[in-house]
Coordinates of C-alpha atoms in Angstrom, one line a residue:
Chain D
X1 CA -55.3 125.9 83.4
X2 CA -57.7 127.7 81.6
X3 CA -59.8 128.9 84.2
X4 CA -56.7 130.4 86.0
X5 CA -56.5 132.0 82.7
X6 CA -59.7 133.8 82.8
X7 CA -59.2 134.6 86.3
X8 CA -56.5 137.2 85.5
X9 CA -58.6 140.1 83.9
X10 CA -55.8 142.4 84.2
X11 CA -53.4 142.4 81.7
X12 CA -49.7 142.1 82.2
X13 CA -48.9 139.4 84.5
X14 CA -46.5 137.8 82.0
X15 CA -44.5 140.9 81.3
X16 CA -44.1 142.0 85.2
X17 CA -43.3 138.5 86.1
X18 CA -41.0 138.4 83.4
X19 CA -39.5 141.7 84.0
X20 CA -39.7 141.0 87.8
X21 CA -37.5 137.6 87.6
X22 CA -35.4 138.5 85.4
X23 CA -33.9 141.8 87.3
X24 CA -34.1 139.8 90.3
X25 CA -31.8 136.8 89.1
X26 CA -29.1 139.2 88.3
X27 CA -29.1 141.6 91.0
X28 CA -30.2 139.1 93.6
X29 CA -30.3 135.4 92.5
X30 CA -27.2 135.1 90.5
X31 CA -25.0 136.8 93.6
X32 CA -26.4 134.7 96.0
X33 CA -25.7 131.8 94.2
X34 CA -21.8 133.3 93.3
X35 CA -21.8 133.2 97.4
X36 CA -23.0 129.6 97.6
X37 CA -20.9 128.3 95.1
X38 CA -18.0 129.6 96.5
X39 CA -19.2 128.2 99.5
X40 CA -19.5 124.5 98.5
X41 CA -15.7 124.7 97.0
X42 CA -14.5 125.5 100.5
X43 CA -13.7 122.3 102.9
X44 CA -15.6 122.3 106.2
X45 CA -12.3 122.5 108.4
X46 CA -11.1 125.4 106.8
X47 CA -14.8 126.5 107.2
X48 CA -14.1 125.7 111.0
X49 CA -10.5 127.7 111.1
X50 CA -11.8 130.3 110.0
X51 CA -14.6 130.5 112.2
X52 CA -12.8 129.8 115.3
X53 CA -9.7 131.6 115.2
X54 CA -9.0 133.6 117.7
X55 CA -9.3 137.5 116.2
X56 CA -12.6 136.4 114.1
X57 CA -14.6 135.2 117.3
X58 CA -13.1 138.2 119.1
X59 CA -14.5 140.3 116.2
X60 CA -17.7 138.4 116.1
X61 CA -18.1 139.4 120.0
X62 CA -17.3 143.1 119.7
X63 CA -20.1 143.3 116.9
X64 CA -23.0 141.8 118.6
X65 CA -21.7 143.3 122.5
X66 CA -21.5 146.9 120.6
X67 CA -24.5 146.4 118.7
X68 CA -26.5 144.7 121.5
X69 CA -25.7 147.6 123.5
X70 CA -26.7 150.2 121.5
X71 CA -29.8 148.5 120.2
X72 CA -31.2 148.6 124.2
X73 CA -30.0 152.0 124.9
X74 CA -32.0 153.0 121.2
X75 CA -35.1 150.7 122.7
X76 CA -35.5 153.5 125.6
X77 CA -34.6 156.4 123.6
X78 CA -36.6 155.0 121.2
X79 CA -39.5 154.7 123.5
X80 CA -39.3 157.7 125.5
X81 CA -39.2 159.6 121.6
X82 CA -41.9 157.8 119.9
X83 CA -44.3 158.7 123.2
X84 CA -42.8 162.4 123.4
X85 CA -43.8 162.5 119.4
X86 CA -47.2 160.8 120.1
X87 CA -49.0 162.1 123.3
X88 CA -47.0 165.8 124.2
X89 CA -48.0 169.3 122.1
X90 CA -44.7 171.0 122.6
X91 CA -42.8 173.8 119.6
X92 CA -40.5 172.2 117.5
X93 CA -42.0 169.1 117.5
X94 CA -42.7 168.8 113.6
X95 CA -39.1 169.9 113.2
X96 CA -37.9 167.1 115.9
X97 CA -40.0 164.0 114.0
X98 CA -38.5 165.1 110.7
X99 CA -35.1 164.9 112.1
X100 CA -35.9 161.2 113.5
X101 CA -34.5 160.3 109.6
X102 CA -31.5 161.4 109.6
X103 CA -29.5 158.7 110.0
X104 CA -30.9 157.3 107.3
X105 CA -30.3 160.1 104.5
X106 CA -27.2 161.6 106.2
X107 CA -24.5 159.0 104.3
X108 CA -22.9 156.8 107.2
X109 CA -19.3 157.6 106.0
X110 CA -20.0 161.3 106.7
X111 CA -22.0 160.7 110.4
X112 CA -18.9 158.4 111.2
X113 CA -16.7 160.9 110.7
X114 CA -18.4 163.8 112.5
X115 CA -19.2 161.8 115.7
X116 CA -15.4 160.6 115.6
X117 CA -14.2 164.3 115.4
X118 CA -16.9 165.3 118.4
X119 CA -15.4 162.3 120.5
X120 CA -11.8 162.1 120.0
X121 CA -10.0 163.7 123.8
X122 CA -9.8 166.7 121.7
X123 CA -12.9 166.8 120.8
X124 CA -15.9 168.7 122.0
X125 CA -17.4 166.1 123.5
X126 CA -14.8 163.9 123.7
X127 CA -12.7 166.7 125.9
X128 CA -15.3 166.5 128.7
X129 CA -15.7 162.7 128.8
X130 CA -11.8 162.4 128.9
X131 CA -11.8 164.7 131.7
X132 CA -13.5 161.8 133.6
X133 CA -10.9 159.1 132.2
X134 CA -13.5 157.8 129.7
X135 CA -12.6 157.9 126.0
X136 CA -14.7 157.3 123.3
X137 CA -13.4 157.2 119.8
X138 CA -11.4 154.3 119.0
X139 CA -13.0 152.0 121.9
X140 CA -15.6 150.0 122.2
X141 CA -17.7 153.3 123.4
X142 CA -17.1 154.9 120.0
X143 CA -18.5 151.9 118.4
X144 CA -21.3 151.9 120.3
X145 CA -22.3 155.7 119.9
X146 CA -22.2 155.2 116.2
X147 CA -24.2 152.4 116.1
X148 CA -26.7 154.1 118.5
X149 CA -26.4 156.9 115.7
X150 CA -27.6 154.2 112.8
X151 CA -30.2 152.5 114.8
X152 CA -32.4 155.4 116.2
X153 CA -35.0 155.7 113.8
X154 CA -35.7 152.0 113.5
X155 CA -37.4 151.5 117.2
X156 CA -39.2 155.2 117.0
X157 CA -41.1 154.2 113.7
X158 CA -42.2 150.9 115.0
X159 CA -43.5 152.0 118.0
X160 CA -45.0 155.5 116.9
X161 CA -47.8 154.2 115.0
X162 CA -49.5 151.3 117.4
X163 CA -49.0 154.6 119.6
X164 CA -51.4 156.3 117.9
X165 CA -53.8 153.8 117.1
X166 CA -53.8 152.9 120.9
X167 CA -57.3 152.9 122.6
X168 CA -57.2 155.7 125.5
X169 CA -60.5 154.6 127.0
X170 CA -59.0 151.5 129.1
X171 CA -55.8 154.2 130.4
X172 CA -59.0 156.1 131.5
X173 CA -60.7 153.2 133.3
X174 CA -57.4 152.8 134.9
X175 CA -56.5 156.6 136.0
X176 CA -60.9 156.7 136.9
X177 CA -60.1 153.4 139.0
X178 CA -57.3 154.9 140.4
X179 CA -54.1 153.7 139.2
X180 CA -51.3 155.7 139.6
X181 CA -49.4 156.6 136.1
X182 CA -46.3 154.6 136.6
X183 CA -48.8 151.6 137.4
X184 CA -51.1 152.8 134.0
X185 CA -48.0 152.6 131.7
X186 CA -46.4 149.4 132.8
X187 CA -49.3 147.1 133.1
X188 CA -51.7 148.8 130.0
X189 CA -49.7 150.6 127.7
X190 CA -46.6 148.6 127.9
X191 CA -47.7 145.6 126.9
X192 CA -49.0 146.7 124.1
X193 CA -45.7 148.2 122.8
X194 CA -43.9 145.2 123.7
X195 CA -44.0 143.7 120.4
X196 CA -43.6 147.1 118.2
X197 CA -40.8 147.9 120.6
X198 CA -39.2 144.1 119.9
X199 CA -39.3 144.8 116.3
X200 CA -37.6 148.3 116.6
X201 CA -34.8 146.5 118.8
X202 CA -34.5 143.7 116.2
X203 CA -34.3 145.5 113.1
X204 CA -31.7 148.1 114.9
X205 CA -29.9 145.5 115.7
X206 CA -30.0 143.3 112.3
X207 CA -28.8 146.7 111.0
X208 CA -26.1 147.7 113.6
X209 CA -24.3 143.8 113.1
X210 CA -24.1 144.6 109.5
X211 CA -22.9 148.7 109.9
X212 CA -19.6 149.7 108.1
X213 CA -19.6 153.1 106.7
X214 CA -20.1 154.8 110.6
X215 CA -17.7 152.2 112.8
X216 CA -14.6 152.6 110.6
X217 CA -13.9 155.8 111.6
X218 CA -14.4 155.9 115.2
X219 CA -13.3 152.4 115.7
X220 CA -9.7 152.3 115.3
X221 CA -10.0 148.7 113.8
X222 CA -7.2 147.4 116.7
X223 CA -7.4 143.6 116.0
X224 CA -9.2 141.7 119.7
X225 CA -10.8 145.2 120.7
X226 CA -12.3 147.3 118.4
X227 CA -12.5 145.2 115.2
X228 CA -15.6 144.0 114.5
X229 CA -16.8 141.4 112.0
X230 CA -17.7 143.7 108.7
X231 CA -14.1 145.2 108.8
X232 CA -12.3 141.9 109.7
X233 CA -14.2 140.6 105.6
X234 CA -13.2 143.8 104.9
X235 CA -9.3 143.3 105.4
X236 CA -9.7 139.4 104.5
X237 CA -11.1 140.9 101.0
X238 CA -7.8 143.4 100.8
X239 CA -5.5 140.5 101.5
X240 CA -7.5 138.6 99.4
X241 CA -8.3 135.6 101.2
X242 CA -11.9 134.8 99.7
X243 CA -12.0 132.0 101.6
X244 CA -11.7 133.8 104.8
X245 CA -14.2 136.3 103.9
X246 CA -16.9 134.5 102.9
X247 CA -16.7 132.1 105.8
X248 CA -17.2 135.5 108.5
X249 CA -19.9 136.9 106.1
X250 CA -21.7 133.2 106.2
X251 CA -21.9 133.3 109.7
X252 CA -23.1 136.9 109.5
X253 CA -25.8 135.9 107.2
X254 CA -27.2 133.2 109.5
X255 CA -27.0 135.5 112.5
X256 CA -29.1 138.0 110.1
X257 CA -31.8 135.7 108.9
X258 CA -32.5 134.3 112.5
X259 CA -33.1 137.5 113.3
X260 CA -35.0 138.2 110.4
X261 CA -37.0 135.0 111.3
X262 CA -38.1 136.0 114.9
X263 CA -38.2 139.3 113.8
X264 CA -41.2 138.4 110.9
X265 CA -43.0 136.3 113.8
X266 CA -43.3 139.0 115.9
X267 CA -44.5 141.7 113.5
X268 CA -47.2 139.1 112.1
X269 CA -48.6 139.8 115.8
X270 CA -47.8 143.3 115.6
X271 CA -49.3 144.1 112.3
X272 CA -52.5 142.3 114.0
X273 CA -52.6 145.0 116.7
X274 CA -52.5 148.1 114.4
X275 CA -54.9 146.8 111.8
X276 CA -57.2 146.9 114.6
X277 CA -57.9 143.5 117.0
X278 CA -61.8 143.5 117.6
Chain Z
X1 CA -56.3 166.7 140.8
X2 CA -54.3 169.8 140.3
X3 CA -51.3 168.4 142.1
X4 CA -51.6 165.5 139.9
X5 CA -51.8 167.6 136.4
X6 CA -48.7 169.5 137.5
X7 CA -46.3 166.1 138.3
X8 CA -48.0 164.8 134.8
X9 CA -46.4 167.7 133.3
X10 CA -43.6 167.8 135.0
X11 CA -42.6 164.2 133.7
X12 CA -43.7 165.8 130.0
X13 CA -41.6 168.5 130.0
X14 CA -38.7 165.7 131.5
X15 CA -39.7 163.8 128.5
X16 CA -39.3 166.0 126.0
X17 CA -36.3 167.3 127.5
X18 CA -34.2 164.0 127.6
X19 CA -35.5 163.1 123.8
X20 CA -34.6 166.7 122.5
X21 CA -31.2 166.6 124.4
X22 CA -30.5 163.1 123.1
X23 CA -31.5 164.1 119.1
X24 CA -29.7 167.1 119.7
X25 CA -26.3 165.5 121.1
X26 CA -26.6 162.2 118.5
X27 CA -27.8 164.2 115.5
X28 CA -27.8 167.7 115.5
X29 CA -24.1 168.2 116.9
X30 CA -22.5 166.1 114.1
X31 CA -24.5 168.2 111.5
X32 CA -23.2 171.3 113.1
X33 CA -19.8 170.2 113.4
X34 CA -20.0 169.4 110.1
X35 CA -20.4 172.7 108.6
X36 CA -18.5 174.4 111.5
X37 CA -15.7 172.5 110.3
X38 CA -15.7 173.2 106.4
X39 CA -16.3 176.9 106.9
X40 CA -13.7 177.2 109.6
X41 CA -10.8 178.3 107.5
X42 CA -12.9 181.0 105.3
X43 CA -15.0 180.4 102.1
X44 CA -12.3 180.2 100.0
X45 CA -10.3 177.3 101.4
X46 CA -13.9 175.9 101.5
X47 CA -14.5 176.5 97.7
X48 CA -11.1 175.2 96.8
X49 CA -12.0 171.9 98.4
X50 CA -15.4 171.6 96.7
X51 CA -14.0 172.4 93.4
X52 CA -11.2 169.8 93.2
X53 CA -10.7 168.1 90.2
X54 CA -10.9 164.8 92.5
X55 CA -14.0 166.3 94.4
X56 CA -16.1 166.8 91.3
X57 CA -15.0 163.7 89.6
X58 CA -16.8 162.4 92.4
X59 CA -19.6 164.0 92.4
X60 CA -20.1 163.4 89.1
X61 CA -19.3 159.3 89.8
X62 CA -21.8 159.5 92.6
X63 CA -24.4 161.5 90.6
X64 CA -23.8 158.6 88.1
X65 CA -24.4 155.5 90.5
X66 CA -27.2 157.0 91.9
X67 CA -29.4 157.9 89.1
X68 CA -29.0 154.8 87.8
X69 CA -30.0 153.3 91.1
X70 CA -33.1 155.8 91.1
X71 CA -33.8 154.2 87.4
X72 CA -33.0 150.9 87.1
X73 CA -35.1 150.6 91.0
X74 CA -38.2 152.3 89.5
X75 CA -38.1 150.2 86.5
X76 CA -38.2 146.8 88.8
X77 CA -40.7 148.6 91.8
X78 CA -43.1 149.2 89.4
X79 CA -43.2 145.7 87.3
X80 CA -42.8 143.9 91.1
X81 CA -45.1 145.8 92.8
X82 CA -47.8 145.2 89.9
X83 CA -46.8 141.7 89.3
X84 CA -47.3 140.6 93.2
X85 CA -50.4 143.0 94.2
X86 CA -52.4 142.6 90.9
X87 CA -52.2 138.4 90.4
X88 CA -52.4 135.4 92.8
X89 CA -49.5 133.1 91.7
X90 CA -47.6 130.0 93.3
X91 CA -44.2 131.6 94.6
X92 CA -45.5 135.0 95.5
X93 CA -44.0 134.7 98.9
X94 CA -40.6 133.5 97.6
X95 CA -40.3 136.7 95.3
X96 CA -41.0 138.8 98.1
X97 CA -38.5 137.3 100.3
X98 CA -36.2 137.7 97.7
X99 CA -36.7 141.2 97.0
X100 CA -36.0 142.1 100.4
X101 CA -32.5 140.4 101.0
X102 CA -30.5 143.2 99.7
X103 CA -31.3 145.2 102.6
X104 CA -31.0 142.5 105.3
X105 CA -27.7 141.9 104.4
X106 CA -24.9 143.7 105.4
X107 CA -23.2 146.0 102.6
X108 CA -20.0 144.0 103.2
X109 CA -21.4 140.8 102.4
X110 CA -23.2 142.3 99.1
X111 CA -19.7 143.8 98.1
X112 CA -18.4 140.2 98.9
X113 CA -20.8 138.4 97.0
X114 CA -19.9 140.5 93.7
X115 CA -16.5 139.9 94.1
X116 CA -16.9 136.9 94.0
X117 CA -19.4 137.1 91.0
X118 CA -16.9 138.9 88.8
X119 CA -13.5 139.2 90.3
X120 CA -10.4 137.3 89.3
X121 CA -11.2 133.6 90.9
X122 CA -14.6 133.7 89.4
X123 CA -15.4 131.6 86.2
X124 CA -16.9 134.3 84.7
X125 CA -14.1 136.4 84.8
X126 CA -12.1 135.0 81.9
X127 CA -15.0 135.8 79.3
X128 CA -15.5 139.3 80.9
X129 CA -11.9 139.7 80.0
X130 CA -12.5 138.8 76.4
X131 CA -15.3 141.5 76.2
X132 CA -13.0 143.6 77.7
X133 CA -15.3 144.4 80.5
X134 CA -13.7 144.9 84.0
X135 CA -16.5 145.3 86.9
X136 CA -14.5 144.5 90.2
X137 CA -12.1 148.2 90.6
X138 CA -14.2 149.8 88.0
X139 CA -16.9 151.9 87.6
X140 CA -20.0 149.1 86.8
X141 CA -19.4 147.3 89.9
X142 CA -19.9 150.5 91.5
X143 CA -23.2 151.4 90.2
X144 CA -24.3 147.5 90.5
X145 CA -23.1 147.5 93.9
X146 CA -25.6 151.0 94.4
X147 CA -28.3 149.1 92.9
X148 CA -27.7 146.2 94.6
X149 CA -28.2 148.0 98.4
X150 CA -31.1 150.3 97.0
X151 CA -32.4 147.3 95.5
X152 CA -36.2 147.0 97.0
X153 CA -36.7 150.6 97.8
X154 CA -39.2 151.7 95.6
X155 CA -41.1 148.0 95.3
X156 CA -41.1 148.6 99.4
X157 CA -43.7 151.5 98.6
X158 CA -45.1 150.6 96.2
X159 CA -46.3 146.7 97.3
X160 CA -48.0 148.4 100.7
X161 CA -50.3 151.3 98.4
X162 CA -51.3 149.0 95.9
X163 CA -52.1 146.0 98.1
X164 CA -54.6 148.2 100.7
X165 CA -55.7 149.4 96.7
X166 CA -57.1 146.1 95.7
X167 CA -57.7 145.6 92.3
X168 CA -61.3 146.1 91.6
X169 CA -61.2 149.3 89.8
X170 CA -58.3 147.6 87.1
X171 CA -60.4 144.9 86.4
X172 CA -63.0 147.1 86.2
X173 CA -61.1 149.1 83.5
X174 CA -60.2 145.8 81.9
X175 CA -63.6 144.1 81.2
X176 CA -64.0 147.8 80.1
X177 CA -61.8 147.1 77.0
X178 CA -58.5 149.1 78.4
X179 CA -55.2 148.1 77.4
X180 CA -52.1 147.1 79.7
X181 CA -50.5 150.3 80.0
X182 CA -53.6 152.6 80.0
X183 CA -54.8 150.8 83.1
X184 CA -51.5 151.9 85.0
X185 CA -51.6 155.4 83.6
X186 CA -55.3 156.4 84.5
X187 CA -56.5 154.2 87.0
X188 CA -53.2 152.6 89.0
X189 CA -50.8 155.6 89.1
X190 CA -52.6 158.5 90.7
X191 CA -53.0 156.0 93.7
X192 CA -49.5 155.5 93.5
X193 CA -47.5 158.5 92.2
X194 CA -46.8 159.7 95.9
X195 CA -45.6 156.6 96.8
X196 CA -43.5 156.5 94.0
X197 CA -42.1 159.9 94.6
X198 CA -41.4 158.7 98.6
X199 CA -39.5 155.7 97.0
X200 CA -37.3 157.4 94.9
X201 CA -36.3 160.3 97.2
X202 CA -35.4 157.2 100.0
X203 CA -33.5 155.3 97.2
X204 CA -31.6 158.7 96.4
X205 CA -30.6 158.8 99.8
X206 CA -29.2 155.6 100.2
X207 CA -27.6 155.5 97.3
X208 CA -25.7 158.8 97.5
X209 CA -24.5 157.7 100.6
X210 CA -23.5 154.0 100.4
X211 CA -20.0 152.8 101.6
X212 CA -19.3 149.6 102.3
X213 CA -20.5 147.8 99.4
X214 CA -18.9 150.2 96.7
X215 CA -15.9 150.6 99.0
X216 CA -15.0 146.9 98.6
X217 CA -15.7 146.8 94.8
X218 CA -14.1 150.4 93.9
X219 CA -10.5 149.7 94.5
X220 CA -10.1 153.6 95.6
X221 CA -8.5 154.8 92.6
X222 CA -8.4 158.7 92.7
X223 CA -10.4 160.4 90.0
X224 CA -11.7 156.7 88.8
X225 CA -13.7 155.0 90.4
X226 CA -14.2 157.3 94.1
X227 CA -17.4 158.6 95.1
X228 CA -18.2 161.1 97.2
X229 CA -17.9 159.3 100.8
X230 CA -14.9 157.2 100.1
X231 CA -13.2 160.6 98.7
X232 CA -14.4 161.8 102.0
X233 CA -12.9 158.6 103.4
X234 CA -9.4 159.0 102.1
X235 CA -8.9 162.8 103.0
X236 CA -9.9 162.6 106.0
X237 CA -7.5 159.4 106.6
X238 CA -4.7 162.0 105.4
X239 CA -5.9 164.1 108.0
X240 CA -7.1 166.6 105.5
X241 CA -9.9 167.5 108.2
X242 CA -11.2 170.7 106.5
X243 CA -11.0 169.4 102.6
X244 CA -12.7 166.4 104.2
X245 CA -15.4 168.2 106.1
X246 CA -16.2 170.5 103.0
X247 CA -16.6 167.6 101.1
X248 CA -19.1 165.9 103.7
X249 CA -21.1 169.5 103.7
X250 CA -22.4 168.5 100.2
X251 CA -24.2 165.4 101.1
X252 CA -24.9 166.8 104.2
X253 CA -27.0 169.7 102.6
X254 CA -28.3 166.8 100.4
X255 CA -29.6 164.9 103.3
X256 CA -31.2 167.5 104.8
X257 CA -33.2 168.5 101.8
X258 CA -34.1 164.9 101.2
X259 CA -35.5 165.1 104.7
X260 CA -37.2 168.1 104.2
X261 CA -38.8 166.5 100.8
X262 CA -39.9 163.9 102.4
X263 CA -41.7 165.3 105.3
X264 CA -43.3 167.6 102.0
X265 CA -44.4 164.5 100.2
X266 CA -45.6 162.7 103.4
X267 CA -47.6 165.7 104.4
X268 CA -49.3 165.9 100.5
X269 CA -50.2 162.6 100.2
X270 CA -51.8 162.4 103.7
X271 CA -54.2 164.5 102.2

């Protein structure tokens, strides 16, 4: 015990501990414990109703098909951005990384509410897709363009920087040997992405599951179609069915830390290929 | 050769195409329509939204919430970050994992989670009532739901400097004789100040903007306990569109200069 002691030459370890556990049992601990209290009141069949009624699983489906879509369709964008950003010398590019953020300082309330304006039939974009019998807000569509909205920055930022720290001399060998550039990309440069560009998807997607602020608008909220599992807590909290609520959001959570889980593995191997792999 | 460079530049300019039009469809038009929108009916109509009693009770609510956030964040990122990159302890991992849940789950579920800490079914709730203390459809569980979502935001910063830092030159300054708090002023904080800065303009932005966590706790009383987005929320729900829109322009401009900041901050402290 004493030698740990005199290990610790710099002062303050029991104050920041202190400091440290003590904000974190009342912003984190004691909440989480509320939720797992509350929890082990319940009964596990009303656990089960809840779970398997019909309008919660039909929720539960619309939240991971919208944010599973938009998730990929951010992958490629994601991809094709974080390479433009990377390898091309083109104006505006400064101004076009900067923007890569916006989603996460422009509030969602107020992007959900724009993008439903642009995409309702009356709407500029809207008006042109409707022309083609597709509608947007208030479907499924409009669920996923918002959540495409939220996720963009997440896959651009994980793959940007083992971008740049990629080594260019074995694409040489390749074009020198001569590979063709579709056959460089997919079997050298691809590969190497693959687990930045997993992380990107996953954290998109952990975040799109969860998304409120953006889908409310453009969603419409009609139970079995466009109501997705945030906003069905949401109304179980107005009607104040606890019960309810916190059976959807414990489900939620598990979805969340699974991801979380395999997301963790992967980055361990990512974080291994920007420090540098000799 | 020369045939190749042209097809390799052709597929560049494709590139940059398709990822400019896409930004510019997904980000830029919202923005646009934004501020198209609250200036469509003249300056003054836009003026008479923005200076609504309900509008600036708002602002002033949000303003609230998110200083505080900024505050009570800094206060834990710095006494966190310190406390897991300076020492080797047993349960170092736990604290991290801990420190990152608020923003793994959804804002929903942390709205959930203090409603059931302090609303009416919970057993606190009868000696909150004795203090006379309401959280749930009240102002404090407003700003602890903001610092709740914002919670790691600055320790996320911080932990990353400090850890590539080491800690050789504070127990350097320590066998040296130097006290506690001279040790973070001279020697830790000018490694970390730009970090800092980063975390706090972040954590601004977040908490400005959060929705589904306060909505849940806020109980969307006008004038009370509304902050900017769910005032945003509710006009535009009474298909005020412009009112609504004029609102949004505020946070709007304030995400745009948070984006500008940061690109400031990130370009400083690369050098």
């Amino acid at each position: 015990m004493r030698k740990k002691k005199n290990k610790r030459v710099i002062p303050g370890f029991g104050i920041s501990l202190g400091v440290t556990l003590t904000m974190l049992g009342f912003m984190v601990i004691i909440p989480m414990a509320a939720l797992i209290i509350y929890t082990s009141k319940m009964s596990f069949s009303e656990f089960v109703n809840v779970i398997t009624g019909k309008r919660v699983l039909s929720a539960f489906y619309v939240s991971i098909i919208t944010a599973f879509t938009a998730s990929l369709i951010n992958a490629v964008m994601g991809l094709i951005i974080a390479w433009v950003l990377v390898r091309y010398n083109f104006p505006g590019k400064r101004i076009m990384d900067g923007m890569i953020e916006l989603p996460f300082a422009l509030p969602t309330a107020v992007a959900g509410m724009a993008l439903t304006y642009l995409t309702t039939d009356n709407g500029v974009i809207g008006s042109f897709f409707s022309k083609f019998g597709i509608h947007i807000a208030y479907t499924r569509i409009g669920i996923t363009v918002a959540l495409i909205f939220v996720g963009i920055p997440f896959v651009v930022r994980s793959v940007q920087p083992v971008l740049e720290k990629l080594d260019g001399s074995y694409e040489e060998a390749a074009d020198v040997l001569g590979a063709k550039r579709m056959t460089i990309f997919f079997k050298i440069i691809f590969p190497e992405l693959k687990p930045a560009l997993f992380t990107g998807f996953g954290l998109a997607f952990g975040r799109c599951l969860g998304e409120y602020g953006s889908v409310v608008f453009i969603a419409g909220n009609k139970p079995y179609y466009t109501e997705i599992a945030p906003l069905v807590i949401m109304s179980r909290l107005q009607e104040f069915d606890y019960t309810a609520a916190t059976s959807i959001a414990l489900v939620m959570l598990v979805i969340s830390f699974v991801i979380l889980f395999i997301n963790s593995m992967i980055q361990a191997r990512n974080t291994r290929i920007v420090t540098g792999r000799q | 050769m020369d045939g190749k460079r042209k097809e390799s530049s052709l597929v560049k300019w494709l590139l940059i195409d398709i990822s400019a039009l896409f930004l510019g469809v997904m980000l830029l038009l919202p923005l646009g329509i934004v501020i198209w929108q609250s200036f469509k009916q003249g300056i003054a109509v836009y003026m008479k939204a923005v200076t609504d009693k309900y509008t600036v009770s708002a602002v002033l609510l949000t303003i609230e919430a998110t200083v505080t956030a900024v505050i009570v964040n800094t206060v834990f990122g710095l006494f966190a970050a310190w406390c897991i990159t300076k020492f080797k302890f047993k349960g170092k991992k736990l604290i991290s994992t801990l420190i990152d849940i608020p923003v793994t789950v959804s804002p929903v579920i942390a709205g959930l989670m203090f409603m059931l800490l302090y609303g009416k079914q919970s057993a606190l709730y009868p000696y909150l009532q004795k203090m006379h203390i309401s959280v749930v459809f009240a102002v404090p569980g407003i700003i602890i739901a903001t610092v709740f979502v914002t919670f790691p935001f600055i320790s996320r910063e911080l932990i990353p400097v400090l850890e590539t830092h080491g800690t050789d030159e504070e127990e350097a300054a320590a066998l040296m004789g130097a006290g506690g708090f001279t040790i973070f002023r001279k020697v830790t904080f000018p490694h970390i100040k730009w970090a800092l800065l980063y975390g706090i303009v972040l954590c601004t932005a977040r908490a400005m903007g959060e929705f589904g966590a306060v909505s849940i706790l806020s109980g969307h009383l006008r004038g009370k306990t509304n902050t900017l987005p769910l005032h945003i929320e509710i006009l535009f729900n009474e298909f005020q569109y412009v009112p609504a829109f004029a609102v949004s322009s505020i946070l709007v401009a304030m995400a745009v200069m948070i984006l500008v900041l940061r690109s400031v901050i990130e370009a400083v402290a690369r050098r």
